Amino acid sequence: MRVPKVEKYIKYRNKLKVGTMNTTIKIRENDKKEFDLLQSEFVLKVGKKVTQQELFSKLLDFVESSKGEFFTRYVSLPLSNRDVDKFRKLQSDWGVVTREKEVDEVLYGAQ
């Protein structure tokens, strides 16, 4: 069975030892201003100075803890007819009868 690339990445990422490396990312001028404002607001509300690197890490931690909500913001609903057709083409009958309980166990864990 092939493991999807994303799943491989997640497993790999969880095994990584956290270290420091210098990387530069390009950001828009408006985003930089927003980030600076967020850093200032953090200092005012939390009462503790934080570097931009620390703030960036905290933002990533926050997104990691609420991924579902994060990704939901960028999903376009309702789906277009074209997208619905794409999903329907992925469906196939495997000849296996599945009970609702089995689906619930897979989606929500054993109960």
mmCIF file of N, CA and C in Angstrom:
data_model
loop_
_atom_site.group_PDB
_atom_site.id
_atom_site.type_symbol
_atom_site.label_atom_id
_atom_site.label_comp_id
_atom_site.label_asym_id
_atom_site.label_seq_id
_atom_site.Cartn_x
_atom_site.Cartn_y
_atom_site.Cartn_z
ATOM 1 N N MET A 1 0.841 -1.187 0.000
ATOM 2 C CA MET A 1 0.000 0.000 0.000
ATOM 3 C C MET A 1 0.882 1.244 0.000
ATOM 4 N N ARG A 2 0.622 2.165 -0.913
ATOM 5 C CA ARG A 2 1.397 3.397 -0.981
ATOM 6 C C ARG A 2 0.937 4.383 0.078
ATOM 7 N N VAL A 3 1.895 5.033 0.721
ATOM 8 C CA VAL A 3 1.571 6.052 1.716
ATOM 9 C C VAL A 3 1.587 7.398 1.005
ATOM 10 N N PRO A 4 0.516 8.189 1.143
ATOM 11 C CA PRO A 4 0.489 9.496 0.491
ATOM 12 C C PRO A 4 1.657 10.369 0.934
ATOM 13 N N LYS A 5 2.096 11.260 0.048
ATOM 14 C CA LYS A 5 3.239 12.121 0.345
ATOM 15 C C LYS A 5 3.028 12.939 1.613
ATOM 16 N N VAL A 6 1.823 13.472 1.796
ATOM 17 C CA VAL A 6 1.553 14.292 2.978
ATOM 18 C C VAL A 6 1.741 13.476 4.244
ATOM 19 N N GLU A 7 1.238 12.250 4.240
ATOM 20 C CA GLU A 7 1.363 11.384 5.412
ATOM 21 C C GLU A 7 2.833 11.079 5.687
ATOM 22 N N LYS A 8 3.604 10.836 4.632
ATOM 23 C CA LYS A 8 5.040 10.602 4.803
ATOM 24 C C LYS A 8 5.695 11.819 5.433
ATOM 25 N N TYR A 9 5.319 13.006 4.948
ATOM 26 C CA TYR A 9 5.898 14.236 5.471
ATOM 27 C C TYR A 9 5.574 14.410 6.949
ATOM 28 N N ILE A 10 4.331 14.156 7.318
ATOM 29 C CA ILE A 10 3.927 14.312 8.715
ATOM 30 C C ILE A 10 4.723 13.353 9.602
ATOM 31 N N LYS A 11 4.854 12.104 9.174
ATOM 32 C CA LYS A 11 5.630 11.145 9.960
ATOM 33 C C LYS A 11 7.077 11.597 10.060
ATOM 34 N N TYR A 12 7.642 12.084 8.955
ATOM 35 C CA TYR A 12 9.023 12.546 8.931
ATOM 36 C C TYR A 12 9.188 13.760 9.845
ATOM 37 N N ARG A 13 8.241 14.698 9.747
ATOM 38 C CA ARG A 13 8.320 15.934 10.519
ATOM 39 C C ARG A 13 8.278 15.651 12.020
ATOM 40 N N ASN A 14 7.462 14.701 12.427
ATOM 41 C CA ASN A 14 7.343 14.374 13.846
ATOM 42 C C ASN A 14 8.617 13.761 14.402
ATOM 43 N N LYS A 15 9.462 13.199 13.537
ATOM 44 C CA LYS A 15 10.706 12.586 13.989
ATOM 45 C C LYS A 15 11.875 13.572 13.992
ATOM 46 N N LEU A 16 11.679 14.729 13.380
ATOM 47 C CA LEU A 16 12.768 15.698 13.282
ATOM 48 C C LEU A 16 13.135 16.264 14.642
ATOM 49 N N LYS A 17 14.403 16.490 14.828
ATOM 50 C CA LYS A 17 14.841 17.196 16.023
ATOM 51 C C LYS A 17 14.816 18.673 15.684
ATOM 52 N N VAL A 18 14.253 19.457 16.576
ATOM 53 C CA VAL A 18 14.125 20.877 16.306
ATOM 54 C C VAL A 18 15.479 21.542 16.478
ATOM 55 N N GLY A 19 15.866 22.279 15.498
ATOM 56 C CA GLY A 19 17.124 23.005 15.538
ATOM 57 C C GLY A 19 16.912 24.388 14.962
ATOM 58 N N THR A 20 17.987 25.093 14.772
ATOM 59 C CA THR A 20 17.880 26.430 14.226
ATOM 60 C C THR A 20 18.576 26.479 12.882
ATOM 61 N N MET A 21 17.959 27.135 11.959
ATOM 62 C CA MET A 21 18.619 27.379 10.687
ATOM 63 C C MET A 21 18.141 28.715 10.165
ATOM 64 N N ASN A 22 19.014 29.396 9.500
ATOM 65 C CA ASN A 22 18.654 30.705 8.967
ATOM 66 C C ASN A 22 18.056 30.543 7.585
ATOM 67 N N THR A 23 16.862 31.082 7.435
ATOM 68 C CA THR A 23 16.181 31.035 6.159
ATOM 69 C C THR A 23 15.532 32.385 5.930
ATOM 70 N N THR A 24 15.522 32.809 4.715
ATOM 71 C CA THR A 24 14.887 34.070 4.373
ATOM 72 C C THR A 24 13.645 33.776 3.552
ATOM 73 N N ILE A 25 12.551 34.426 3.922
ATOM 74 C CA ILE A 25 11.339 34.303 3.120
ATOM 75 C C ILE A 25 10.927 35.701 2.682
ATOM 76 N N LYS A 26 10.389 35.793 1.495
ATOM 77 C CA LYS A 26 9.928 37.084 0.989
ATOM 78 C C LYS A 26 8.496 37.290 1.452
ATOM 79 N N ILE A 27 8.232 38.468 1.997
ATOM 80 C CA ILE A 27 6.868 38.789 2.408
ATOM 81 C C ILE A 27 6.496 40.156 1.848
ATOM 82 N N ARG A 28 5.214 40.341 1.670
ATOM 83 C CA ARG A 28 4.734 41.628 1.162
ATOM 84 C C ARG A 28 4.917 42.695 2.233
ATOM 85 N N GLU A 29 5.038 43.928 1.790
ATOM 86 C CA GLU A 29 5.254 45.044 2.711
ATOM 87 C C GLU A 29 4.111 45.160 3.721
ATOM 88 N N ASN A 30 2.878 44.992 3.258
ATOM 89 C CA ASN A 30 1.723 45.058 4.168
ATOM 90 C C ASN A 30 1.777 43.956 5.220
ATOM 91 N N ASP A 31 2.185 42.751 4.804
ATOM 92 C CA ASP A 31 2.290 41.637 5.746
ATOM 93 C C ASP A 31 3.350 41.919 6.802
ATOM 94 N N LYS A 32 4.440 42.551 6.402
ATOM 95 C CA LYS A 32 5.511 42.907 7.351
ATOM 96 C C LYS A 32 4.975 43.895 8.378
ATOM 97 N N LYS A 33 4.210 44.875 7.918
ATOM 98 C CA LYS A 33 3.617 45.855 8.839
ATOM 99 C C LYS A 33 2.664 45.166 9.812
ATOM 100 N N GLU A 34 1.833 44.248 9.287
ATOM 101 C CA GLU A 34 0.902 43.500 10.142
ATOM 102 C C GLU A 34 1.651 42.672 11.180
ATOM 103 N N PHE A 35 2.736 42.061 10.747
ATOM 104 C CA PHE A 35 3.537 41.235 11.654
ATOM 105 C C PHE A 35 4.147 42.098 12.755
ATOM 106 N N ASP A 36 4.650 43.276 12.387
ATOM 107 C CA ASP A 36 5.209 44.200 13.379
ATOM 108 C C ASP A 36 4.139 44.638 14.374
ATOM 109 N N LEU A 37 2.940 44.918 13.866
ATOM 110 C CA LEU A 37 1.836 45.300 14.753
ATOM 111 C C LEU A 37 1.456 44.151 15.684
ATOM 112 N N LEU A 38 1.438 42.944 15.152
ATOM 113 C CA LEU A 38 1.129 41.771 15.969
ATOM 114 C C LEU A 38 2.173 41.587 17.066
ATOM 115 N N GLN A 39 3.429 41.814 16.727
ATOM 116 C CA GLN A 39 4.504 41.698 17.711
ATOM 117 C C GLN A 39 4.302 42.729 18.827
ATOM 118 N N SER A 40 3.958 43.954 18.454
ATOM 119 C CA SER A 40 3.712 45.002 19.455
ATOM 120 C C SER A 40 2.507 44.663 20.326
ATOM 121 N N GLU A 41 1.452 44.181 19.698
ATOM 122 C CA GLU A 41 0.245 43.811 20.438
ATOM 123 C C GLU A 41 0.528 42.657 21.398
ATOM 124 N N PHE A 42 1.343 41.713 20.971
ATOM 125 C CA PHE A 42 1.727 40.594 21.832
ATOM 126 C C PHE A 42 2.417 41.121 23.089
ATOM 127 N N VAL A 43 3.344 42.054 22.909
ATOM 128 C CA VAL A 43 4.069 42.627 24.049
ATOM 129 C C VAL A 43 3.093 43.322 24.990
ATOM 130 N N LEU A 44 2.159 44.087 24.440
ATOM 131 C CA LEU A 44 1.194 44.809 25.275
ATOM 132 C C LEU A 44 0.260 43.865 26.032
ATOM 133 N N LYS A 45 -0.247 42.850 25.365
ATOM 134 C CA LYS A 45 -1.234 41.968 25.995
ATOM 135 C C LYS A 45 -0.622 40.914 26.897
ATOM 136 N N VAL A 46 0.557 40.402 26.523
ATOM 137 C CA VAL A 46 1.181 39.338 27.307
ATOM 138 C C VAL A 46 2.152 39.913 28.329
ATOM 139 N N GLY A 47 2.656 41.126 28.050
ATOM 140 C CA GLY A 47 3.583 41.763 28.980
ATOM 141 C C GLY A 47 4.990 41.195 28.910
ATOM 142 N N LYS A 48 5.331 40.625 27.781
ATOM 143 C CA LYS A 48 6.642 40.001 27.627
ATOM 144 C C LYS A 48 7.141 40.264 26.214
ATOM 145 N N LYS A 49 8.395 40.710 26.109
ATOM 146 C CA LYS A 49 8.967 40.939 24.787
ATOM 147 C C LYS A 49 9.188 39.611 24.090
ATOM 148 N N VAL A 50 8.994 39.633 22.786
ATOM 149 C CA VAL A 50 9.174 38.429 21.990
ATOM 150 C C VAL A 50 9.857 38.833 20.680
ATOM 151 N N THR A 51 10.829 38.037 20.261
ATOM 152 C CA THR A 51 11.484 38.317 18.986
ATOM 153 C C THR A 51 10.556 37.898 17.853
ATOM 154 N N GLN A 52 10.860 38.378 16.660
ATOM 155 C CA GLN A 52 10.037 37.993 15.519
ATOM 156 C C GLN A 52 10.149 36.495 15.257
ATOM 157 N N GLN A 53 11.314 35.949 15.492
ATOM 158 C CA GLN A 53 11.500 34.506 15.320
ATOM 159 C C GLN A 53 10.619 33.738 16.307
ATOM 160 N N GLU A 54 10.594 34.186 17.565
ATOM 161 C CA GLU A 54 9.757 33.524 18.576
ATOM 162 C C GLU A 54 8.275 33.659 18.229
ATOM 163 N N LEU A 55 7.889 34.845 17.764
ATOM 164 C CA LEU A 55 6.492 35.071 17.397
ATOM 165 C C LEU A 55 6.095 34.189 16.216
ATOM 166 N N PHE A 56 6.971 34.076 15.242
ATOM 167 C CA PHE A 56 6.698 33.216 14.093
ATOM 168 C C PHE A 56 6.500 31.770 14.548
ATOM 169 N N SER A 57 7.351 31.305 15.463
ATOM 170 C CA SER A 57 7.219 29.940 15.997
ATOM 171 C C SER A 57 5.899 29.764 16.733
ATOM 172 N N LYS A 58 5.512 30.778 17.512
ATOM 173 C CA LYS A 58 4.244 30.706 18.238
ATOM 174 C C LYS A 58 3.060 30.648 17.262
ATOM 175 N N LEU A 59 3.144 31.407 16.174
ATOM 176 C CA LEU A 59 2.084 31.370 15.165
ATOM 177 C C LEU A 59 1.979 29.987 14.529
ATOM 178 N N LEU A 60 3.118 29.395 14.212
ATOM 179 C CA LEU A 60 3.108 28.045 13.638
ATOM 180 C C LEU A 60 2.544 27.029 14.625
ATOM 181 N N ASP A 61 2.908 27.160 15.906
ATOM 182 C CA ASP A 61 2.357 26.263 16.931
ATOM 183 C C ASP A 61 0.837 26.398 17.000
ATOM 184 N N PHE A 62 0.357 27.646 16.929
ATOM 185 C CA PHE A 62 -1.081 27.895 16.988
ATOM 186 C C PHE A 62 -1.789 27.259 15.792
ATOM 187 N N VAL A 63 -1.239 27.462 14.600
ATOM 188 C CA VAL A 63 -1.840 26.880 13.397
ATOM 189 C C VAL A 63 -1.817 25.358 13.483
ATOM 190 N N GLU A 64 -0.719 24.806 13.977
ATOM 191 C CA GLU A 64 -0.595 23.348 14.124
ATOM 192 C C GLU A 64 -1.704 22.805 15.027
ATOM 193 N N SER A 65 -2.035 23.556 16.082
ATOM 194 C CA SER A 65 -3.036 23.080 17.038
ATOM 195 C C SER A 65 -4.471 23.270 16.543
ATOM 196 N N SER A 66 -4.644 24.075 15.503
ATOM 197 C CA SER A 66 -6.003 24.295 14.986
ATOM 198 C C SER A 66 -6.014 24.219 13.463
ATOM 199 N N LYS A 67 -5.413 23.169 12.941
ATOM 200 C CA LYS A 67 -5.307 23.002 11.485
ATOM 201 C C LYS A 67 -6.664 22.949 10.800
ATOM 202 N N GLY A 68 -7.593 22.221 11.394
ATOM 203 C CA GLY A 68 -8.910 22.093 10.778
ATOM 204 C C GLY A 68 -9.535 23.449 10.521
ATOM 205 N N GLU A 69 -9.517 24.292 11.524
ATOM 206 C CA GLU A 69 -10.080 25.629 11.405
ATOM 207 C C GLU A 69 -9.297 26.450 10.378
ATOM 208 N N PHE A 70 -7.979 26.303 10.390
ATOM 209 C CA PHE A 70 -7.116 27.035 9.460
ATOM 210 C C PHE A 70 -7.440 26.675 8.013
ATOM 211 N N PHE A 71 -7.498 25.375 7.712
ATOM 212 C CA PHE A 71 -7.748 24.948 6.339
ATOM 213 C C PHE A 71 -9.175 25.254 5.900
ATOM 214 N N THR A 72 -10.114 25.206 6.833
ATOM 215 C CA THR A 72 -11.511 25.474 6.511
ATOM 216 C C THR A 72 -11.689 26.882 5.951
ATOM 217 N N ARG A 73 -10.867 27.813 6.399
ATOM 218 C CA ARG A 73 -10.967 29.189 5.911
ATOM 219 C C ARG A 73 -10.689 29.302 4.417
ATOM 220 N N TYR A 74 -9.951 28.359 3.873
ATOM 221 C CA TYR A 74 -9.523 28.460 2.485
ATOM 222 C C TYR A 74 -10.232 27.481 1.559
ATOM 223 N N VAL A 75 -11.205 26.779 2.083
ATOM 224 C CA VAL A 75 -11.993 25.861 1.264
ATOM 225 C C VAL A 75 -13.156 26.648 0.674
ATOM 226 N N SER A 76 -13.334 26.534 -0.609
ATOM 227 C CA SER A 76 -14.431 27.240 -1.273
ATOM 228 C C SER A 76 -15.665 26.345 -1.283
ATOM 229 N N LEU A 77 -16.675 26.758 -0.564
ATOM 230 C CA LEU A 77 -17.932 26.017 -0.537
ATOM 231 C C LEU A 77 -19.053 26.949 -0.934
ATOM 232 N N PRO A 78 -20.049 26.532 -1.592
ATOM 233 C CA PRO A 78 -20.228 25.169 -2.072
ATOM 234 C C PRO A 78 -19.293 24.892 -3.246
ATOM 235 N N LEU A 79 -19.044 23.622 -3.476
ATOM 236 C CA LEU A 79 -18.174 23.211 -4.575
ATOM 237 C C LEU A 79 -18.844 23.506 -5.918
ATOM 238 N N SER A 80 -18.033 23.804 -6.899
ATOM 239 C CA SER A 80 -18.565 24.009 -8.246
ATOM 240 C C SER A 80 -19.011 22.659 -8.810
ATOM 241 N N ASN A 81 -19.852 22.700 -9.822
ATOM 242 C CA ASN A 81 -20.302 21.453 -10.468
ATOM 243 C C ASN A 81 -19.115 20.671 -11.005
ATOM 244 N N ARG A 82 -18.129 21.377 -11.501
ATOM 245 C CA ARG A 82 -16.925 20.718 -12.027
ATOM 246 C C ARG A 82 -16.206 19.937 -10.925
ATOM 247 N N ASP A 83 -16.057 20.566 -9.741
ATOM 248 C CA ASP A 83 -15.393 19.890 -8.621
ATOM 249 C C ASP A 83 -16.207 18.698 -8.121
ATOM 250 N N VAL A 84 -17.522 18.855 -8.089
ATOM 251 C CA VAL A 84 -18.389 17.744 -7.672
ATOM 252 C C VAL A 84 -18.212 16.573 -8.636
ATOM 253 N N ASP A 85 -18.166 16.872 -9.927
ATOM 254 C CA ASP A 85 -17.956 15.814 -10.927
ATOM 255 C C ASP A 85 -16.616 15.122 -10.725
ATOM 256 N N LYS A 86 -15.577 15.878 -10.385
ATOM 257 C CA LYS A 86 -14.256 15.282 -10.125
ATOM 258 C C LYS A 86 -14.339 14.289 -8.973
ATOM 259 N N PHE A 87 -15.029 14.676 -7.901
ATOM 260 C CA PHE A 87 -15.178 13.779 -6.752
ATOM 261 C C PHE A 87 -15.960 12.526 -7.134
ATOM 262 N N ARG A 88 -17.019 12.718 -7.875
ATOM 263 C CA ARG A 88 -17.850 11.569 -8.257
ATOM 264 C C ARG A 88 -17.083 10.584 -9.127
ATOM 265 N N LYS A 89 -16.176 11.074 -9.960
ATOM 266 C CA LYS A 89 -15.373 10.191 -10.808
ATOM 267 C C LYS A 89 -14.392 9.365 -9.981
ATOM 268 N N LEU A 90 -14.072 9.830 -8.784
ATOM 269 C CA LEU A 90 -13.164 9.086 -7.905
ATOM 270 C C LEU A 90 -13.864 7.921 -7.210
ATOM 271 N N GLN A 91 -15.192 7.968 -7.162
ATOM 272 C CA GLN A 91 -15.955 6.914 -6.495
ATOM 273 C C GLN A 91 -15.964 5.644 -7.333
ATOM 274 N N SER A 92 -15.868 4.526 -6.645
ATOM 275 C CA SER A 92 -16.004 3.243 -7.344
ATOM 276 C C SER A 92 -16.570 2.219 -6.369
ATOM 277 N N ASP A 93 -17.276 1.253 -6.902
ATOM 278 C CA ASP A 93 -17.867 0.199 -6.086
ATOM 279 C C ASP A 93 -16.860 -0.929 -5.935
ATOM 280 N N TRP A 94 -16.430 -1.172 -4.713
ATOM 281 C CA TRP A 94 -15.441 -2.217 -4.440
ATOM 282 C C TRP A 94 -16.109 -3.550 -4.139
ATOM 283 N N GLY A 95 -17.427 -3.552 -4.116
ATOM 284 C CA GLY A 95 -18.142 -4.780 -3.831
ATOM 285 C C GLY A 95 -18.119 -5.158 -2.358
ATOM 286 N N VAL A 96 -17.825 -4.203 -1.500
ATOM 287 C CA VAL A 96 -17.757 -4.459 -0.059
ATOM 288 C C VAL A 96 -18.907 -3.720 0.606
ATOM 289 N N VAL A 97 -19.634 -4.412 1.461
ATOM 290 C CA VAL A 97 -20.720 -3.788 2.202
ATOM 291 C C VAL A 97 -20.137 -3.217 3.493
ATOM 292 N N THR A 98 -20.362 -1.930 3.711
ATOM 293 C CA THR A 98 -19.835 -1.266 4.897
ATOM 294 C C THR A 98 -20.991 -0.783 5.754
ATOM 295 N N ARG A 99 -20.925 -1.095 7.038
ATOM 296 C CA ARG A 99 -21.968 -0.655 7.962
ATOM 297 C C ARG A 99 -21.627 0.743 8.481
ATOM 298 N N GLU A 100 -22.647 1.490 8.882
ATOM 299 C CA GLU A 100 -22.438 2.834 9.419
ATOM 300 C C GLU A 100 -21.482 2.810 10.600
ATOM 301 N N LYS A 101 -21.595 1.794 11.438
ATOM 302 C CA LYS A 101 -20.742 1.678 12.621
ATOM 303 C C LYS A 101 -19.269 1.607 12.212
ATOM 304 N N GLU A 102 -18.980 0.880 11.140
ATOM 305 C CA GLU A 102 -17.597 0.760 10.669
ATOM 306 C C GLU A 102 -17.070 2.109 10.174
ATOM 307 N N VAL A 103 -17.924 2.842 9.484
ATOM 308 C CA VAL A 103 -17.532 4.166 9.005
ATOM 309 C C VAL A 103 -17.232 5.069 10.196
ATOM 310 N N ASP A 104 -18.106 5.053 11.206
ATOM 311 C CA ASP A 104 -17.895 5.862 12.406
ATOM 312 C C ASP A 104 -16.596 5.495 13.107
ATOM 313 N N GLU A 105 -16.291 4.204 13.175
ATOM 314 C CA GLU A 105 -15.054 3.765 13.830
ATOM 315 C C GLU A 105 -13.829 4.294 13.099
ATOM 316 N N VAL A 106 -13.879 4.277 11.775
ATOM 317 C CA VAL A 106 -12.745 4.774 10.993
ATOM 318 C C VAL A 106 -12.612 6.285 11.149
ATOM 319 N N LEU A 107 -13.736 6.993 11.079
ATOM 320 C CA LEU A 107 -13.694 8.451 11.144
ATOM 321 C C LEU A 107 -13.451 8.995 12.545
ATOM 322 N N TYR A 108 -14.083 8.406 13.534
ATOM 323 C CA TYR A 108 -14.068 8.972 14.880
ATOM 324 C C TYR A 108 -13.347 8.115 15.905
ATOM 325 N N GLY A 109 -12.822 6.981 15.501
ATOM 326 C CA GLY A 109 -12.135 6.096 16.440
ATOM 327 C C GLY A 109 -13.096 5.079 17.021
ATOM 328 N N ALA A 110 -12.528 4.030 17.586
ATOM 329 C CA ALA A 110 -13.343 2.955 18.169
ATOM 330 C C ALA A 110 -14.175 3.495 19.312
ATOM 331 N N GLN A 111 -15.442 3.039 19.380
ATOM 332 C CA GLN A 111 -16.327 3.513 20.454
ATOM 333 C C GLN A 111 -17.009 2.355 21.119
#
